[in-house]
Amino acid sequence: MPELPEVEVSRMGIAPHIEGHKITRVNVYDARLRWPVPEQVHQVEGGDLIRVKRRAKYLLLETEQGVLILHLGMSGKLRVVPIDTPRVKHDHIQIEFSSGQCLRLNDPRRFGALLFTEDNVDEHKLLAMLGPEPLTEYFNADYLFERSRDKKQPIKTFIMDNHQVVGVGNIYANEALFKAGIHPKRAAGAISKARYERLVMYIKETLAEAIKQGGTTLRDFTRADGSPGYFAQKLQVYGRGGKMCMRCKKPLREIRLGQRSTVYCTQCQR
Ligand SMILES: [Zn+2]
């Protein structure tokens, strides 16, 4: 599933090719995505695409008429190709521009989405309840400390809750907790501010590193053979259950927490 870094890299990959160009047509070849693609998406035809923004894992295509809200779901991929490039299987949406290029959404599992709003997009029902962006100043130790008081839930599920902060997917939660030396099951409300300082720092570092690595694949977004997949990352705990801790050499333990694979070191994480 594309996580926040992949979505941000998708944004960086497509934006320079489509921003500032007029949208000539929106072709919906299969409207049966996670929610049926509404007729209103055609309202953007004839206007300029002003900017491509991102909020959590939603790409926001700001146009003169309103905002297209695009989500990649489980398997969605974007690329920018000349309009006459033959479509391939699972190319469900094509947004065409006066430049002769088009943005294509390919999504085999069809859990992606394309919606439209004329109103303030931050108040859209999909976005209104979301916590702050992890790579902004609004996400800091003071914030997380205040939000966590009286919370008995495990710290790992707490930081993965989109209402608290967006974009901390399972891989990033595992890695950041290991780096911060915090046990994933520790109650969120029982963690000191000093430890939250470290945790926030490592969440930001882990996400920023993933975006940086993905940035090396940007030109792939304009190739006909498809946009890049997941970035190979140097993971210290995720996917390494039973293997040796890189810090203390003890075997890492793997459990299920909130139905998600959780790997940690019983010695290094308290
Ligand atoms: Zn260890």
Short mmCIF file of C-alpha atoms and ligand atoms in Angstrom, two decimals:
data_model
loop_
_atom_site.label_atom_id
_atom_site.label_comp_id
_atom_site.label_asym_id
_atom_site.label_seq_id
_atom_site.Cartn_x
_atom_site.Cartn_y
_atom_site.Cartn_z
CA MET A 1 0.00 0.00 0.00
CA PRO A 2 1.43 3.42 -0.87
CA GLU A 3 2.39 5.19 2.35
CA LEU A 4 2.84 8.92 2.88
CA PRO A 5 6.40 9.01 1.45
CA GLU A 6 5.30 7.26 -1.75
CA VAL A 7 2.37 9.67 -2.11
CA GLU A 8 4.62 12.67 -1.55
CA VAL A 9 7.09 11.36 -4.13
CA SER A 10 4.18 10.82 -6.55
CA ARG A 11 3.24 14.46 -5.99
CA MET A 12 6.79 15.61 -6.68
CA GLY A 13 6.93 13.34 -9.73
CA ILE A 14 3.77 14.57 -11.46
CA ALA A 15 3.52 18.22 -10.36
CA PRO A 16 6.18 19.76 -12.68
CA HIS A 17 4.53 18.15 -15.72
CA ILE A 18 0.92 19.18 -15.08
CA GLU A 19 0.92 22.34 -12.95
CA GLY A 20 -0.07 25.46 -14.89
CA HIS A 21 -1.56 23.52 -17.80
CA LYS A 22 -5.18 23.65 -18.93
CA ILE A 23 -7.26 20.52 -18.33
CA THR A 24 -8.92 19.68 -21.62
CA ARG A 25 -10.73 16.48 -20.66
CA VAL A 26 -11.26 13.98 -17.86
CA ASN A 27 -11.79 10.45 -19.14
CA VAL A 28 -13.24 7.96 -16.69
CA TYR A 29 -12.86 4.48 -18.19
CA ASP A 30 -14.00 2.70 -15.05
CA ALA A 31 -15.88 4.68 -12.39
CA ARG A 32 -16.01 1.74 -9.97
CA LEU A 33 -13.26 2.80 -7.63
CA ARG A 34 -13.52 2.78 -3.83
CA TRP A 35 -16.40 5.21 -4.29
CA PRO A 36 -18.04 5.70 -7.69
CA VAL A 37 -16.23 8.52 -9.49
CA PRO A 38 -18.83 11.34 -9.53
CA GLU A 39 -19.93 13.19 -12.68
CA GLN A 40 -18.73 16.44 -11.07
CA VAL A 41 -15.10 15.58 -11.88
CA HIS A 42 -15.85 16.84 -15.40
CA GLN A 43 -16.38 20.33 -13.99
CA VAL A 44 -12.61 20.87 -14.05
CA GLU A 45 -12.52 20.60 -17.86
CA GLY A 46 -11.52 23.87 -19.52
CA GLY A 47 -9.75 25.32 -16.49
CA ASP A 48 -6.13 25.39 -15.41
CA LEU A 49 -4.60 23.00 -12.96
CA ILE A 50 -3.10 25.46 -10.52
CA ARG A 51 -1.20 23.27 -8.07
CA VAL A 52 -0.78 19.70 -6.82
CA LYS A 53 -0.82 19.51 -3.04
CA ARG A 54 -0.89 16.66 -0.58
CA ARG A 55 -2.81 16.19 2.67
CA ALA A 56 -2.13 12.90 4.48
CA LYS A 57 -2.31 10.33 1.65
CA TYR A 58 -4.65 12.42 -0.50
CA LEU A 59 -3.35 14.29 -3.54
CA LEU A 60 -5.23 17.54 -4.04
CA LEU A 61 -5.34 18.81 -7.61
CA GLU A 62 -6.31 22.45 -7.27
CA THR A 63 -8.09 23.77 -10.33
CA GLU A 64 -9.88 27.00 -11.17
CA GLN A 65 -13.25 25.30 -10.58
CA GLY A 66 -12.47 23.33 -7.42
CA VAL A 67 -10.28 20.55 -6.10
CA LEU A 68 -9.94 17.01 -7.39
CA ILE A 69 -9.22 14.69 -4.45
CA LEU A 70 -7.19 11.68 -5.53
CA HIS A 71 -6.25 8.67 -3.40
CA LEU A 72 -4.06 5.78 -4.52
CA GLY A 73 -5.78 3.20 -2.31
CA MET A 74 -3.95 -0.14 -2.09
CA SER A 75 -2.42 -0.38 -5.53
CA GLY A 76 -2.83 2.93 -7.37
CA LYS A 77 0.00 4.36 -9.46
CA LEU A 78 0.26 7.61 -11.39
CA ARG A 79 2.22 8.54 -14.44
CA VAL A 80 2.35 11.36 -16.96
CA VAL A 81 2.53 10.29 -20.59
CA PRO A 82 1.60 11.67 -24.03
CA ILE A 83 -2.18 11.36 -24.58
CA ASP A 84 -1.73 8.95 -27.52
CA THR A 85 0.27 6.47 -25.42
CA PRO A 86 -1.66 3.16 -25.58
CA ARG A 87 -3.55 2.48 -22.38
CA VAL A 88 -2.68 -0.62 -20.39
CA LYS A 89 -4.92 -2.82 -18.29
CA HIS A 90 -6.26 -1.08 -15.14
CA ASP A 91 -5.73 2.46 -16.49
CA HIS A 92 -9.05 3.73 -15.10
CA ILE A 93 -8.70 7.51 -15.18
CA GLN A 94 -7.05 9.86 -17.66
CA ILE A 95 -6.82 13.60 -17.10
CA GLU A 96 -5.77 15.32 -20.32
CA PHE A 97 -3.91 18.62 -20.63
CA SER A 98 -3.45 21.21 -23.38
CA SER A 99 0.26 20.31 -23.35
CA GLY A 100 -0.57 16.99 -25.04
CA GLN A 101 0.29 15.08 -21.89
CA CYS A 102 -2.12 13.24 -19.60
CA LEU A 103 -2.13 12.01 -16.03
CA ARG A 104 -3.14 8.35 -15.76
CA LEU A 105 -4.29 6.44 -12.71
CA ASN A 106 -3.61 2.72 -12.91
CA ASP A 107 -5.23 0.79 -10.08
CA PRO A 108 -5.66 -3.01 -10.35
CA ARG A 109 -7.49 -3.38 -7.03
CA ARG A 110 -9.65 -0.25 -7.47
CA PHE A 111 -9.42 0.91 -3.83
CA GLY A 112 -8.27 4.30 -5.08
CA ALA A 113 -10.57 7.28 -5.36
CA LEU A 114 -11.26 10.41 -7.40
CA LEU A 115 -13.67 12.95 -5.94
CA PHE A 116 -14.37 16.65 -6.49
CA THR A 117 -15.27 19.54 -4.24
CA GLU A 118 -15.97 23.20 -4.89
CA ASP A 119 -15.81 24.00 -1.18
CA ASN A 120 -12.89 24.42 1.21
CA VAL A 121 -11.14 21.09 0.82
CA ASP A 122 -9.79 21.13 4.40
CA GLU A 123 -13.40 20.84 5.56
CA HIS A 124 -14.18 17.89 3.28
CA LYS A 125 -15.40 14.93 5.32
CA LEU A 126 -12.36 12.86 4.37
CA LEU A 127 -9.91 15.52 5.59
CA ALA A 128 -11.63 17.47 8.35
CA MET A 129 -10.82 15.06 11.20
CA LEU A 130 -7.19 14.42 10.32
CA GLY A 131 -4.34 15.25 12.69
CA PRO A 132 -1.38 17.43 11.67
CA GLU A 133 1.13 16.62 8.96
CA PRO A 134 4.14 14.85 10.51
CA LEU A 135 6.74 16.95 8.69
CA THR A 136 5.37 20.31 9.83
CA GLU A 137 6.04 22.31 12.98
CA TYR A 138 2.48 21.55 14.17
CA PHE A 139 3.62 18.02 14.90
CA ASN A 140 5.95 18.29 17.89
CA ALA A 141 6.58 16.77 21.32
CA ASP A 142 4.37 19.28 23.16
CA TYR A 143 1.45 18.41 20.91
CA LEU A 144 1.88 14.64 21.21
CA PHE A 145 2.47 14.84 24.96
CA GLU A 146 -0.73 16.83 25.52
CA ARG A 147 -2.80 14.57 23.25
CA SER A 148 -1.57 11.43 24.99
CA ARG A 149 -2.34 12.29 28.62
CA ASP A 150 -4.76 9.75 30.19
CA LYS A 151 -4.41 7.52 27.10
CA LYS A 152 -3.91 3.86 28.01
CA GLN A 153 -3.61 2.66 24.43
CA PRO A 154 -0.20 1.37 23.25
CA ILE A 155 2.08 4.08 21.89
CA LYS A 156 2.34 2.30 18.55
CA THR A 157 -1.40 2.37 17.83
CA PHE A 158 -1.53 5.94 19.18
CA ILE A 159 1.00 7.32 16.69
CA MET A 160 -0.61 5.33 13.85
CA ASP A 161 -4.00 6.94 14.57
CA ASN A 162 -4.73 9.50 11.82
CA HIS A 163 -6.64 11.66 14.28
CA GLN A 164 -3.42 12.23 16.25
CA VAL A 165 -0.99 12.60 13.36
CA VAL A 166 -1.26 11.48 9.74
CA GLY A 167 1.09 9.34 7.71
CA VAL A 168 2.83 7.25 10.37
CA GLY A 169 2.31 3.89 8.66
CA ASN A 170 3.24 0.54 10.16
CA ILE A 171 6.80 0.44 8.82
CA TYR A 172 7.56 3.95 10.05
CA ALA A 173 5.99 3.36 13.48
CA ASN A 174 8.11 0.23 14.00
CA GLU A 175 11.32 1.95 12.92
CA ALA A 176 10.78 5.19 14.85
CA LEU A 177 9.92 3.36 18.10
CA PHE A 178 13.08 1.27 17.80
CA LYS A 179 15.26 4.31 17.19
CA ALA A 180 13.64 6.12 20.12
CA GLY A 181 14.06 3.06 22.39
CA ILE A 182 10.34 2.95 23.25
CA HIS A 183 8.46 -0.33 23.71
CA PRO A 184 5.55 -0.43 21.23
CA LYS A 185 3.07 -1.59 23.91
CA ARG A 186 3.91 1.11 26.45
CA ALA A 187 0.83 3.18 27.34
CA ALA A 188 0.90 6.47 25.40
CA GLY A 189 -0.10 8.38 28.54
CA ALA A 190 2.84 6.99 30.53
CA ILE A 191 5.59 8.40 28.31
CA SER A 192 7.56 11.49 29.38
CA LYS A 193 7.90 14.61 27.28
CA ALA A 194 11.63 13.98 26.91
CA ARG A 195 10.91 10.62 25.31
CA TYR A 196 8.28 12.19 23.03
CA GLU A 197 10.97 14.63 21.89
CA ARG A 198 13.05 11.71 20.69
CA LEU A 199 10.10 9.88 19.17
CA VAL A 200 8.92 12.90 17.18
CA MET A 201 12.47 13.50 15.94
CA TYR A 202 12.76 9.92 14.71
CA ILE A 203 9.30 9.85 13.10
CA LYS A 204 10.25 12.95 11.10
CA GLU A 205 13.67 11.55 10.26
CA THR A 206 12.31 8.18 9.12
CA LEU A 207 9.64 9.71 6.87
CA ALA A 208 12.01 12.35 5.47
CA GLU A 209 14.61 9.70 4.66
CA ALA A 210 12.00 7.62 2.77
CA ILE A 211 10.94 10.67 0.74
CA LYS A 212 14.57 11.48 0.00
CA GLN A 213 15.24 7.96 -1.26
CA GLY A 214 12.08 8.02 -3.39
CA GLY A 215 13.17 11.34 -4.85
CA THR A 216 15.84 9.53 -6.83
CA THR A 217 13.11 7.81 -8.88
CA LEU A 218 11.25 10.96 -9.99
CA ARG A 219 11.89 10.67 -13.71
CA ASP A 220 10.17 7.27 -13.72
CA PHE A 221 6.81 9.04 -13.47
CA THR A 222 7.00 10.01 -17.12
CA ARG A 223 7.97 6.62 -18.46
CA ALA A 224 5.39 4.49 -20.22
CA ASP A 225 6.35 1.40 -18.25
CA GLY A 226 4.95 2.85 -15.07
CA SER A 227 5.77 4.82 -11.97
CA PRO A 228 8.19 3.46 -9.37
CA GLY A 229 7.19 0.96 -6.74
CA TYR A 230 8.25 1.01 -3.15
CA PHE A 231 11.56 2.42 -2.13
CA ALA A 232 14.17 0.06 -0.80
CA GLN A 233 14.86 1.29 2.68
CA LYS A 234 17.39 0.42 5.28
CA LEU A 235 14.99 -1.02 7.84
CA GLN A 236 16.27 -1.87 11.31
CA VAL A 237 13.30 -3.82 12.70
CA TYR A 238 10.38 -4.02 10.26
CA GLY A 239 10.40 -7.40 8.50
CA ARG A 240 13.24 -8.63 10.72
CA GLY A 241 11.36 -10.58 13.43
CA GLY A 242 13.61 -13.33 14.90
CA LYS A 243 16.73 -11.74 13.41
CA MET A 244 19.45 -10.07 15.44
CA CYS A 245 18.96 -6.60 16.89
CA MET A 246 21.41 -4.29 15.11
CA ARG A 247 22.19 -2.59 18.40
CA CYS A 248 22.47 -5.35 21.05
CA LYS A 249 22.50 -8.59 18.94
CA LYS A 250 19.54 -10.17 20.78
CA PRO A 251 16.82 -11.70 18.56
CA LEU A 252 14.03 -9.25 17.71
CA ARG A 253 10.53 -10.21 18.86
CA GLU A 254 7.53 -10.10 16.50
CA ILE A 255 3.95 -9.74 17.78
CA ARG A 256 0.60 -8.58 16.43
CA LEU A 257 -0.57 -5.26 17.79
CA GLY A 258 -3.82 -3.82 16.46
CA GLN A 259 -3.63 -6.56 13.77
CA ARG A 260 -0.35 -5.13 12.48
CA SER A 261 3.04 -6.80 12.49
CA THR A 262 5.12 -5.31 15.28
CA VAL A 263 8.82 -6.01 15.65
CA TYR A 264 10.87 -4.76 18.58
CA CYS A 265 13.86 -5.49 20.80
CA THR A 266 13.02 -6.57 24.34
CA GLN A 267 16.36 -5.19 25.51
CA CYS A 268 16.64 -1.86 23.68
CA GLN A 269 12.98 -0.79 23.89
CA ARG A 270 11.33 -0.04 27.25
ZN ZN B 1 18.47 -4.58 21.01
#
